[in-house]
Coordinates of C-alpha atoms in Angstrom, one line a residue:
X176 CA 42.6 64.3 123.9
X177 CA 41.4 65.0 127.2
X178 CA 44.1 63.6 129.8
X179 CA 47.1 65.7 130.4
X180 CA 50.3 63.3 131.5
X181 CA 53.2 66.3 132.4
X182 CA 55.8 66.9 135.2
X183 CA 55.1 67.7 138.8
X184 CA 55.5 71.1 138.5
X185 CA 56.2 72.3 142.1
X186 CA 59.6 69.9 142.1
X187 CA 60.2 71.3 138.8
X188 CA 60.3 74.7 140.2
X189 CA 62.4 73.2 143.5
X190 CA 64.6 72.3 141.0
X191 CA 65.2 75.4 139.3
X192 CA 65.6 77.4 142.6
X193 CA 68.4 75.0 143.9
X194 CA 70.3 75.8 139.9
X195 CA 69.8 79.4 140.6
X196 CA 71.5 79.3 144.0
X197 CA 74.5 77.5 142.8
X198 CA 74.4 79.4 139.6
X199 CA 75.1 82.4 142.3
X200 CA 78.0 80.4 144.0
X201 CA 79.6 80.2 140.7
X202 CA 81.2 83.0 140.9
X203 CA 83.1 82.8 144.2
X204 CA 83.8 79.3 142.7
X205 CA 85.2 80.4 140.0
X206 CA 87.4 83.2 141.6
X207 CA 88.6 80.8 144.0
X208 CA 89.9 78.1 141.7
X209 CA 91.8 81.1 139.6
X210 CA 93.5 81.8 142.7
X211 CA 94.7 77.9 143.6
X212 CA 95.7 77.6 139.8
X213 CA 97.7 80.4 139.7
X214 CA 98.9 80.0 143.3
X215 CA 100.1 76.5 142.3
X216 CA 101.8 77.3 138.7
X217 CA 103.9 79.6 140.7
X218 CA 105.0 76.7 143.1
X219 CA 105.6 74.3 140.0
X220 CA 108.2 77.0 139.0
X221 CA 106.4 77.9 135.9
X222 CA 105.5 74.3 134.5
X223 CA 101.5 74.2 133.9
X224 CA 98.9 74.0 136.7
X225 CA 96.2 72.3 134.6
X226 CA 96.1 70.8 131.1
X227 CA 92.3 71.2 130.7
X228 CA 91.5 73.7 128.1
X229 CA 88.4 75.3 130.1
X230 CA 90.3 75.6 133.4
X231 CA 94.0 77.0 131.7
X232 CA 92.4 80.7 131.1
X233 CA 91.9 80.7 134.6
X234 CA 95.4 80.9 135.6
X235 CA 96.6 84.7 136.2
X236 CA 93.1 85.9 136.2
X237 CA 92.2 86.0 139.7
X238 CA 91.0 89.5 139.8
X239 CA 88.7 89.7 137.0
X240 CA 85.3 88.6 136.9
X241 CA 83.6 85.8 134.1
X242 CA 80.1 88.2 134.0
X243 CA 82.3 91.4 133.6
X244 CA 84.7 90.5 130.6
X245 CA 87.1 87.5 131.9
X246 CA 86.8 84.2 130.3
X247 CA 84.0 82.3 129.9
X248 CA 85.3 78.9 131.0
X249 CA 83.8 76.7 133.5
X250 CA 82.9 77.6 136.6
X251 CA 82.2 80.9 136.1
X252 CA 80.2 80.5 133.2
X253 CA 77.6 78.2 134.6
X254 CA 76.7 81.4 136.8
X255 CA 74.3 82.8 133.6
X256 CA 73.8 79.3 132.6
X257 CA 72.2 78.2 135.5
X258 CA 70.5 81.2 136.4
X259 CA 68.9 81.2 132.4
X260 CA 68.0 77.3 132.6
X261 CA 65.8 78.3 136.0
X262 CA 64.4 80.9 134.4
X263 CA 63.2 78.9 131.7
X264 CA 61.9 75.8 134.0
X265 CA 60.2 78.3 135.3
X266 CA 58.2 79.7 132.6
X267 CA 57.6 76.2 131.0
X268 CA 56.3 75.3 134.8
X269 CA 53.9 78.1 134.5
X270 CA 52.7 77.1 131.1
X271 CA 52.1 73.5 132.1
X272 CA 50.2 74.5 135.1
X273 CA 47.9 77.0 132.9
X274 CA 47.2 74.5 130.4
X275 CA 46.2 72.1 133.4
X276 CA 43.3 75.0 134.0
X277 CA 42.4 74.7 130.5
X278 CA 42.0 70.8 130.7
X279 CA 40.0 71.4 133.8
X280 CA 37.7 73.8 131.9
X281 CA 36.8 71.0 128.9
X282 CA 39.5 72.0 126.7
X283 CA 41.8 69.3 125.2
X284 CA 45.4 70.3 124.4
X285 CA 48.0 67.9 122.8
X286 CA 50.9 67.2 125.5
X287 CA 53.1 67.3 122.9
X288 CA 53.0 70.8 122.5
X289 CA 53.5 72.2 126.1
X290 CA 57.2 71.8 125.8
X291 CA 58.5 75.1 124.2
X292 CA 59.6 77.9 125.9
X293 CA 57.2 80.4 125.6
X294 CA 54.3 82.6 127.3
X295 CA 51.5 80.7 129.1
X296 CA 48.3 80.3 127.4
X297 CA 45.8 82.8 128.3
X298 CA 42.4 81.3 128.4
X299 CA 40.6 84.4 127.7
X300 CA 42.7 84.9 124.6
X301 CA 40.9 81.6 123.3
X302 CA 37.2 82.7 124.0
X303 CA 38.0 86.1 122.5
X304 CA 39.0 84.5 119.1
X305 CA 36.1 82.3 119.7
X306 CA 33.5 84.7 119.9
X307 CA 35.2 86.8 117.4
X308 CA 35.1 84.1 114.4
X309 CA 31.5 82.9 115.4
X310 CA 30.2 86.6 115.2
X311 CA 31.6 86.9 111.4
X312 CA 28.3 85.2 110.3
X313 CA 25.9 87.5 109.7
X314 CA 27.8 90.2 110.6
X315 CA 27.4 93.5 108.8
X316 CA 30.8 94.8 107.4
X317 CA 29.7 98.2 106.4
X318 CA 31.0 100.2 103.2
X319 CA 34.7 99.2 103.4
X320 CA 34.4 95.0 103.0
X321 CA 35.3 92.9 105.6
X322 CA 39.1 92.4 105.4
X323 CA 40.1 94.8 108.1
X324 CA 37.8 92.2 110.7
X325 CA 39.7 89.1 108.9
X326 CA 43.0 90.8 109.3
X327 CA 41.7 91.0 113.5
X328 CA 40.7 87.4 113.5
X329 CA 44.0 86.2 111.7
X330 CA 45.9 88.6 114.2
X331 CA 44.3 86.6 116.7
X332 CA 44.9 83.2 115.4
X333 CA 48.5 83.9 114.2
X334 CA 49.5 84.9 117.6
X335 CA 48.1 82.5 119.7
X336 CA 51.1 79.9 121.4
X337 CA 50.4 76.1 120.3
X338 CA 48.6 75.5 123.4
X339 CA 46.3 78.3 123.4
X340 CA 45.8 77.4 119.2
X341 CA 45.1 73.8 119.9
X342 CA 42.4 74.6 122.9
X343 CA 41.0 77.0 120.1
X344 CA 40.6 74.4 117.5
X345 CA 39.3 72.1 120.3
X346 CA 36.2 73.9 121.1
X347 CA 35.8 75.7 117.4
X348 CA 32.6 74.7 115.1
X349 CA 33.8 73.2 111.9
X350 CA 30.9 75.5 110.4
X351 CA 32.7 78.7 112.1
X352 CA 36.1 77.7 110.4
X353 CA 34.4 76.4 107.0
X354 CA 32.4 80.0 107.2
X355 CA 35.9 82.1 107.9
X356 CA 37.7 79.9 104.8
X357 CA 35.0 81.1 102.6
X358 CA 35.2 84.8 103.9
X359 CA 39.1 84.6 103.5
X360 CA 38.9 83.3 99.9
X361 CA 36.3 85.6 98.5
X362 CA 38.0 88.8 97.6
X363 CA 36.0 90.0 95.1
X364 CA 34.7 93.5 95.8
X365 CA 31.1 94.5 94.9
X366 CA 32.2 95.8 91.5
X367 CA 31.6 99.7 91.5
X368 CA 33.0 100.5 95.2
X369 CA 36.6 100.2 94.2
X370 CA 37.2 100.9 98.0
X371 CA 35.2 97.3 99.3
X372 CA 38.1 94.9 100.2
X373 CA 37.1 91.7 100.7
X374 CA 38.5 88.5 101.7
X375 CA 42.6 88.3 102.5
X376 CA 45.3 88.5 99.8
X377 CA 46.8 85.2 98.5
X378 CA 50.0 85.9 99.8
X379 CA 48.2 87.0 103.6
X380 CA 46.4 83.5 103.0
X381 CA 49.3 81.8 102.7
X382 CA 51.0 82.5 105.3
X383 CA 48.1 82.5 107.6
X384 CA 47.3 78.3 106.8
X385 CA 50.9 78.3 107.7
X386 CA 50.9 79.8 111.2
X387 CA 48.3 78.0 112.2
X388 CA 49.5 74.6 110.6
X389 CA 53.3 74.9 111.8
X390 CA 51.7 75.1 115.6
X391 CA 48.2 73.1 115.4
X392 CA 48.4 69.2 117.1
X393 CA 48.5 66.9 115.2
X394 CA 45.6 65.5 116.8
X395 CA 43.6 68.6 115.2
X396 CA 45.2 68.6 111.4
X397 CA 42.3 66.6 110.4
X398 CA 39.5 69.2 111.3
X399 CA 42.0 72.0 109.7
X400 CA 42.7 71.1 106.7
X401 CA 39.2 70.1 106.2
X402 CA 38.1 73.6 107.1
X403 CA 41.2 74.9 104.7
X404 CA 41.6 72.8 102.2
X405 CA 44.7 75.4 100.9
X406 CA 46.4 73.6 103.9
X407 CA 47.0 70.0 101.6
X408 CA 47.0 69.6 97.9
X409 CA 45.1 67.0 96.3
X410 CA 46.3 64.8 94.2
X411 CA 44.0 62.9 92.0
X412 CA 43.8 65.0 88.9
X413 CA 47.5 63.9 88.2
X414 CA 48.3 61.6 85.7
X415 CA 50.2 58.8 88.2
X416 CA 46.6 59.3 89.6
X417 CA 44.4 59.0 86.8
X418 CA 46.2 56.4 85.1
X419 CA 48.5 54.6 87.6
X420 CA 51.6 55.1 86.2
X421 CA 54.1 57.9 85.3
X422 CA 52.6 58.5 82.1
X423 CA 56.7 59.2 80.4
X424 CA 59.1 55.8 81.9
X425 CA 55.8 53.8 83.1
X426 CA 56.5 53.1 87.0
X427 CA 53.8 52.1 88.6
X428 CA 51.7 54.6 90.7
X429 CA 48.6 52.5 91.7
X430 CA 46.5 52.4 95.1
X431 CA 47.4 56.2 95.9
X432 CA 46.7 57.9 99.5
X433 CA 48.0 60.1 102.1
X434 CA 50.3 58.2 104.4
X435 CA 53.5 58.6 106.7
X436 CA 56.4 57.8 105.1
X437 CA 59.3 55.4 106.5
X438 CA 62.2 56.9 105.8
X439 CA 63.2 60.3 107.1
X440 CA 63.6 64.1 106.1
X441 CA 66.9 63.5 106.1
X442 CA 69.2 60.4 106.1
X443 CA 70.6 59.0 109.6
X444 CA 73.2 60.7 110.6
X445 CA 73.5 63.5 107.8
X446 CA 70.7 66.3 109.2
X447 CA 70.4 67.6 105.7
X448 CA 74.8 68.2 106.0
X449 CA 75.2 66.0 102.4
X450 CA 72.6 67.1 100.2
X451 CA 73.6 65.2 96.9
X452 CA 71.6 66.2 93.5
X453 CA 72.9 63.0 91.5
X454 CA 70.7 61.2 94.5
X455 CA 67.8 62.9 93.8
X456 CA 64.9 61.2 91.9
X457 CA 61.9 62.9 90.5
X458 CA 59.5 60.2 91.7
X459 CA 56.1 59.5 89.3
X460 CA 54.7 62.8 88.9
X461 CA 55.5 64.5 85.6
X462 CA 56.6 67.6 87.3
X463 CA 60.3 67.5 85.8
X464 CA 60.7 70.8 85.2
X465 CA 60.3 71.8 88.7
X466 CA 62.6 68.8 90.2
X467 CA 65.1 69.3 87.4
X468 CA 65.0 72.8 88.7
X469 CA 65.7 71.8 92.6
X470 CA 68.3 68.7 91.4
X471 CA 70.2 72.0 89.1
X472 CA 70.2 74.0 92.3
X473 CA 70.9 71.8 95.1
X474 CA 74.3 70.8 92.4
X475 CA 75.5 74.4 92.6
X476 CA 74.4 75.5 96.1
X477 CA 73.2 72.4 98.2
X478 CA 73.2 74.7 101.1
X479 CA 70.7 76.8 99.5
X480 CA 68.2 73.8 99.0
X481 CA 69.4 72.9 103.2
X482 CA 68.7 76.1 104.5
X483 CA 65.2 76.1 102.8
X484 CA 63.8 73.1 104.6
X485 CA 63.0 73.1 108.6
X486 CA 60.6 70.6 110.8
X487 CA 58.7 72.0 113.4
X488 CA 58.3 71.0 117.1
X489 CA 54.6 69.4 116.0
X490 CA 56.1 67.4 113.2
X491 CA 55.0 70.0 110.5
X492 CA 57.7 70.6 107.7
X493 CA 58.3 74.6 107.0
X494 CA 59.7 75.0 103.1
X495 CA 60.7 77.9 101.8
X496 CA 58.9 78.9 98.4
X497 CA 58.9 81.8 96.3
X498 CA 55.4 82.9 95.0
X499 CA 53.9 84.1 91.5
X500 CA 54.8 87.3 92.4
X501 CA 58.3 87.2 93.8
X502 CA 57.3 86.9 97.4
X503 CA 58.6 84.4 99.6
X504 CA 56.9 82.2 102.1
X505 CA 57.8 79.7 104.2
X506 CA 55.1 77.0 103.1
X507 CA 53.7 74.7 106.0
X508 CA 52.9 71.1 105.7
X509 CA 51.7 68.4 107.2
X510 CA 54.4 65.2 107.4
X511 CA 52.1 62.8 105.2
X512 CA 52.5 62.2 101.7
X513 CA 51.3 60.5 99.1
X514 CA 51.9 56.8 98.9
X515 CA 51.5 53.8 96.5
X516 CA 49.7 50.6 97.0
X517 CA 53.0 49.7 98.7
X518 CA 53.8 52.3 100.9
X519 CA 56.4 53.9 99.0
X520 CA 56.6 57.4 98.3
X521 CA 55.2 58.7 95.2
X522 CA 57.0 62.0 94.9
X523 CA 60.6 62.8 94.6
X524 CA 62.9 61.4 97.0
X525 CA 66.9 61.4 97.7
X526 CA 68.9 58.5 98.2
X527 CA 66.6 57.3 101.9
X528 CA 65.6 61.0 102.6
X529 CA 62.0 62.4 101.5
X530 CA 63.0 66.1 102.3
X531 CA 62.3 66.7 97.8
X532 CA 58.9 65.2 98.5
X533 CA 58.3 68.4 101.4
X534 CA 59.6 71.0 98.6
X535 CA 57.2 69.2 96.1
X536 CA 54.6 68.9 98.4
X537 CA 54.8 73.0 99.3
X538 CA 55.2 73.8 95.8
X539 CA 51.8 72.1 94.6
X540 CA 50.3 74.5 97.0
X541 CA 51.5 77.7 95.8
X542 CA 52.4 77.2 92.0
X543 CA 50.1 79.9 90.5
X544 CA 50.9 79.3 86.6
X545 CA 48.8 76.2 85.4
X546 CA 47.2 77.0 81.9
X547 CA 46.9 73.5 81.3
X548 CA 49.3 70.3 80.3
X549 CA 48.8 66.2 79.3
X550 CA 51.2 63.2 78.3
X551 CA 50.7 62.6 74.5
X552 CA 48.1 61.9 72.5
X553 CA 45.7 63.8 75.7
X554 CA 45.8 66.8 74.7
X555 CA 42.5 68.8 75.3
X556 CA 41.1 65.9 77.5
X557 CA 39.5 68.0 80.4
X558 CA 40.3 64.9 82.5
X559 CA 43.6 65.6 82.0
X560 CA 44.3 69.5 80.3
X561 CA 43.6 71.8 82.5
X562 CA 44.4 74.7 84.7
X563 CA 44.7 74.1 87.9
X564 CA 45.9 75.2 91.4
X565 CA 47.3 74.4 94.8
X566 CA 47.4 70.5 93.9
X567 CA 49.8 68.2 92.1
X568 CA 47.7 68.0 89.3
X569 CA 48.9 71.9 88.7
X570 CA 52.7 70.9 88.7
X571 CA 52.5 68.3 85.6
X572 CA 53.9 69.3 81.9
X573 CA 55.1 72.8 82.2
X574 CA 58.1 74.9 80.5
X575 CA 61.5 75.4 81.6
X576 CA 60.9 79.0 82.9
X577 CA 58.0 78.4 85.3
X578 CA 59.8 76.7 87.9
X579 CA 63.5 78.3 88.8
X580 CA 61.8 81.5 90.5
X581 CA 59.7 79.1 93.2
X582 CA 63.0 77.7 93.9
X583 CA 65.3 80.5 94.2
X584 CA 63.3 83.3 94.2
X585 CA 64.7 84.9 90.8
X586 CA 63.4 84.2 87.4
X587 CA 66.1 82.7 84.8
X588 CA 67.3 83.9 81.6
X589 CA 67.5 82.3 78.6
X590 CA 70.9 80.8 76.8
X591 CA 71.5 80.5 73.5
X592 CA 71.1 76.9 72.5
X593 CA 74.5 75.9 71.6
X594 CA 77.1 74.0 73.7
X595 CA 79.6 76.9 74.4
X596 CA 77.3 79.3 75.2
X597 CA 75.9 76.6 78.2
X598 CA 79.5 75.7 79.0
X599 CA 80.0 79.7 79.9
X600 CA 76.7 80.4 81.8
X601 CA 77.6 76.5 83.8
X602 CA 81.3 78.0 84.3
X603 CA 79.7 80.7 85.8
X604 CA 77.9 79.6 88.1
X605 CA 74.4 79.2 86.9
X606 CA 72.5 76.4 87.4
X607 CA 70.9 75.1 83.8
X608 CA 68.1 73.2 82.6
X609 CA 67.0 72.1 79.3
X610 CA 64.3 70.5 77.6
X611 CA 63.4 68.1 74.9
X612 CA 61.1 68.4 72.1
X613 CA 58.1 65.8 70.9
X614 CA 57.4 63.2 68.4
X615 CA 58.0 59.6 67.8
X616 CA 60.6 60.2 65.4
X617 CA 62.4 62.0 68.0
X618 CA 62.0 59.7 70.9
X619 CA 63.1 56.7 68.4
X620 CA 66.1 58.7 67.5
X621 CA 66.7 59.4 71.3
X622 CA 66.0 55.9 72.4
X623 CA 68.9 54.5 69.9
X624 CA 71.5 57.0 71.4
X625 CA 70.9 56.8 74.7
X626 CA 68.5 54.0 75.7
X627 CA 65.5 54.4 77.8
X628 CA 66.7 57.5 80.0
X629 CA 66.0 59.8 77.0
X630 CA 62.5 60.7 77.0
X631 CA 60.8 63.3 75.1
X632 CA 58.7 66.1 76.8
X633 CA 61.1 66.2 79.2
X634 CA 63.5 68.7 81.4
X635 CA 67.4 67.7 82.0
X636 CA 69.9 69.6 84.2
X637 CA 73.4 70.2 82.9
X638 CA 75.7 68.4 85.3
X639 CA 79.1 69.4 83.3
X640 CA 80.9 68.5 80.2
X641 CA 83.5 66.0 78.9
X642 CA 85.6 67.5 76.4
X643 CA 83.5 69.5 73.8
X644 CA 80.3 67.0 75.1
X645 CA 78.1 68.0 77.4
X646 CA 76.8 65.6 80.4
X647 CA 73.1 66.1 80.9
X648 CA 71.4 64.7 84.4
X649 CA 68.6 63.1 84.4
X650 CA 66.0 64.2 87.4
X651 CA 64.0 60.4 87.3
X652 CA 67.7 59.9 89.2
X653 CA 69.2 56.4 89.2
X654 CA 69.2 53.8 87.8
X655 CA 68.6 56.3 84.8
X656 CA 72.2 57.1 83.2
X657 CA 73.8 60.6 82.3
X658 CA 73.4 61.7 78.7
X659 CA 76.5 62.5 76.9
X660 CA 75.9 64.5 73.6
X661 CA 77.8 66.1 71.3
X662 CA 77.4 69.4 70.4
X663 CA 75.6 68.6 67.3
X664 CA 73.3 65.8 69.1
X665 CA 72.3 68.6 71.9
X666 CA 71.6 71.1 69.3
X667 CA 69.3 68.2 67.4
X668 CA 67.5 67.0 70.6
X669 CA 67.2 69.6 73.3
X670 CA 66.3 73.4 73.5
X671 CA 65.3 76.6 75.6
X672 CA 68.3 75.7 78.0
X673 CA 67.4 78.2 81.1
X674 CA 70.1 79.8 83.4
X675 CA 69.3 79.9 87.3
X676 CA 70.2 82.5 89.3
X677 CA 71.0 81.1 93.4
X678 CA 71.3 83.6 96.0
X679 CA 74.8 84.0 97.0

């Protein structure tokens, strides 16, 4: 993108002077109108000058000033307001007019990121970082490794503005961002010199991709994430994948690949306000345990699951993830998911919203405890048992406890497996999962009890109990019914229930 379409900046800037001057009327204004207000409830013989609630403070007040501890009510008020909306035309009239420098010098910035109020970009910012990733090949890092000069070059890169990021990622060699990847990820030291660091930390990885992701145009996601591929997780070692179906209820998963999808994060008119577990559906990946864990949560504390799901300025999607080792990180991803032959989305979704598919899509990238997994009867098939990581593959047929501390942070604690016991952990506040075992003997059984939403291999979340039964929910969502058990048909079918622990 080499065009830059933007506002005239100079009547922008006429514009915010003329606020700023009446923003320093306001004052007098506002004194003024205290004293007719006040002047005239005296006259009415105490009966009310004004009904408006933003002018009624004003009465009696006509020697105190709105900046100095009186009541922020119109006029007055708009004194700061329009003195801090100049200021801020201002600044974004500066940063438009330096990224018109940058266009003029060959660079090519996306308009749609010149629009927040921040610093302007500094052009010599971007040849710095240039020069400084392009000299990392070849360069000689000396007896230490070379993490202290990645740390400068992410310093760099993480605290660059969008524009000044995409101008960097304009000009850029792919081979200068494949070489830096490489350096980033290789932090093995040189064996005997326990003092070489090499490479950057998983955790510092992380949350590097993510910087640069949650600010990059989306006309340059393409040339990042195929410089990072940690930036999107691949998808076709799963078994929808592989096989073109969910491998447990058999819905269809054929003609995958990355597309937009066409509903929204969140329903029309909700903003994430509603967040309803019985309306989430775990989708065609057999990651159960993980959406059984989200579903469990978002029943107990659907703020929780709200407050840990943003999207960004660029259209990025910033998820909030705990890692392997307890750290958390708000995950950065790109809006496109995977898709069927039909457009519709293959992950978990929630009754017209795809916000599950984000906290799916951010968990395939960090989960770091794959050893392995397959549907039945594929057990020790390479194709389809093995351990993987940062892709969807790595989220398929895994245990109860993996999942609960990505989503809250916490690890859970086991219950005993008996129906009172879960009714005073679920009483308590904890969310609870719990899975079933295997075998054909079992699934009959299961099948005859509760029809085609028992499945075996497979995690449930306790969504109450009626009378001495307990109500299970199943995370494949509707049309897929509740199972009711009794306490001797739980203790026959399901086991290593799991308590969550949600931050308060």
């Amino acid at each position: 993108m080499t065009d830059f379409r933007g506002f005239d900046t100079e009547q922008v800037r006429t514009l915010a002077s003329a606020l700023r001057k009446q923003g320093e009327d306001a004052q007098g204004l506002h004194q003024d109108l205290a004293w007719l207000l006040t002047e005239a409830q005296q006259l009415m013989k105490g009966k009310p000058a004004t009904t408006d609630p933003q002018l009624s403070p004003l009465v009696g007040q006509v020697f105190t000033f709105p900046f100095f501890g009186g009541p922020s009510t119109l006029p007055g008020v708009l004194g700061g307001e329009l003195s801090d909306m100049a200021g801020s035309m201002e600044r974004r009239s500066k940063q438009l007019d330096e990224v018109k420098v940058l266009i003029e010098h060959g660079y090519a910035v996306d308009p749609s990121l010149l629009f927040a109020d921040e610093d302007a970009p500094n052009e010599k910012d971007i040849t710095d970082a240039l020069k400084q990733i392009h000299d990392l090949d070849g360069k000689d890092f000396g007896t230490d490794g070379d993490r202290d000069d990645l740390q400068k070059v992410r310093r760099m890169l993480d605290g660059m503005t969008p524009a000044e990021l995409d101008a960097f990622f304009d000009k850029v060699p792919e081979a200068d961002l494949k070489h830096y990847n490489g350096l980033i990820n290789d932090t093995d030291d040189s064996g005997w010199k326990w003092w070489d660091e090499n490479g950057l930390p998983e955790s510092d990885r992380r949350d590097h991709l993510s910087a640069m992701l949650a600010k990059l145009g989306p006309s340059h996601w393409a040339k990042a994430q195929a410089a990072f591929p940690g930036m999107q997780p691949g998808f076709d070692t799963t078994d929808a994948y592989l096989d073109g179906q969910n491998a447990q209820n058999g819905n269809q998963a054929k003609g995958m690949h990355w597309g937009d999808p066409s509903d929204p994060l969140f329903a029309p008119g909700t903003d994430g306000k509603e967040i309803t577990a019985a309306d989430i559906q775990q989708g065609r990946f057999a990651d159960c345990w993980y959406i059984a864990s989200l579903t469990s949560t978002a029943q107990v504390n659907p703020q929780f699951i709200r407050d840990g799901i943003v999207q960004n300025p660029n259209g990025t999607v910033n998820v909030r993830i705990w890692d392997k080792d307890g750290n958390k990180h708000w995950v950065t991803v790109t809006p496109d998911l995977p898709l069927d032959q039909n457009g519709t989305v293959m992950g978990a979704t929630a009754g017209g919203s795809t916000w599950p598919a984000y906290y799916e899509k951010a968990f395939a990238l960090v989960y770091g405890g794959d050893k392995g997994g397959a549907p039945d009867g594929k057990g020790g098939d390479a194709k389809y048992d093995r351990a993987e990581h940062g892709d969807y593959g790595a989220t398929e047929w895994d245990n109860t406890d993996k999942a609960p501390p990505y989503v809250t942070g916490k690890d859970s604690d086991g219950v005993d497996n008996d129906v009172p016991a879960l009714r005073k952990s679920f009483d308590s506040g904890h969310p609870i999962i719990v899975q079933t075992g295997s075998g054909d003997d079992a699934q009959k059984q299961g099948n005859g009890l509760w029809g085609d939403t028992f499945s075996t291999r497979h995690v449930y979340y306790v969504k109450g109990f009626q009378g001495d039964n307990i109500v299970l929910g199943n995370p494949w969502g509707p049309p897929y019914q509740d199972i009711v058990a009794t306490p001797e048909q739980y203790k026959k079918f399901f086991s290593d229930p799991q308590a969550l622990e949600v931050p308060k």
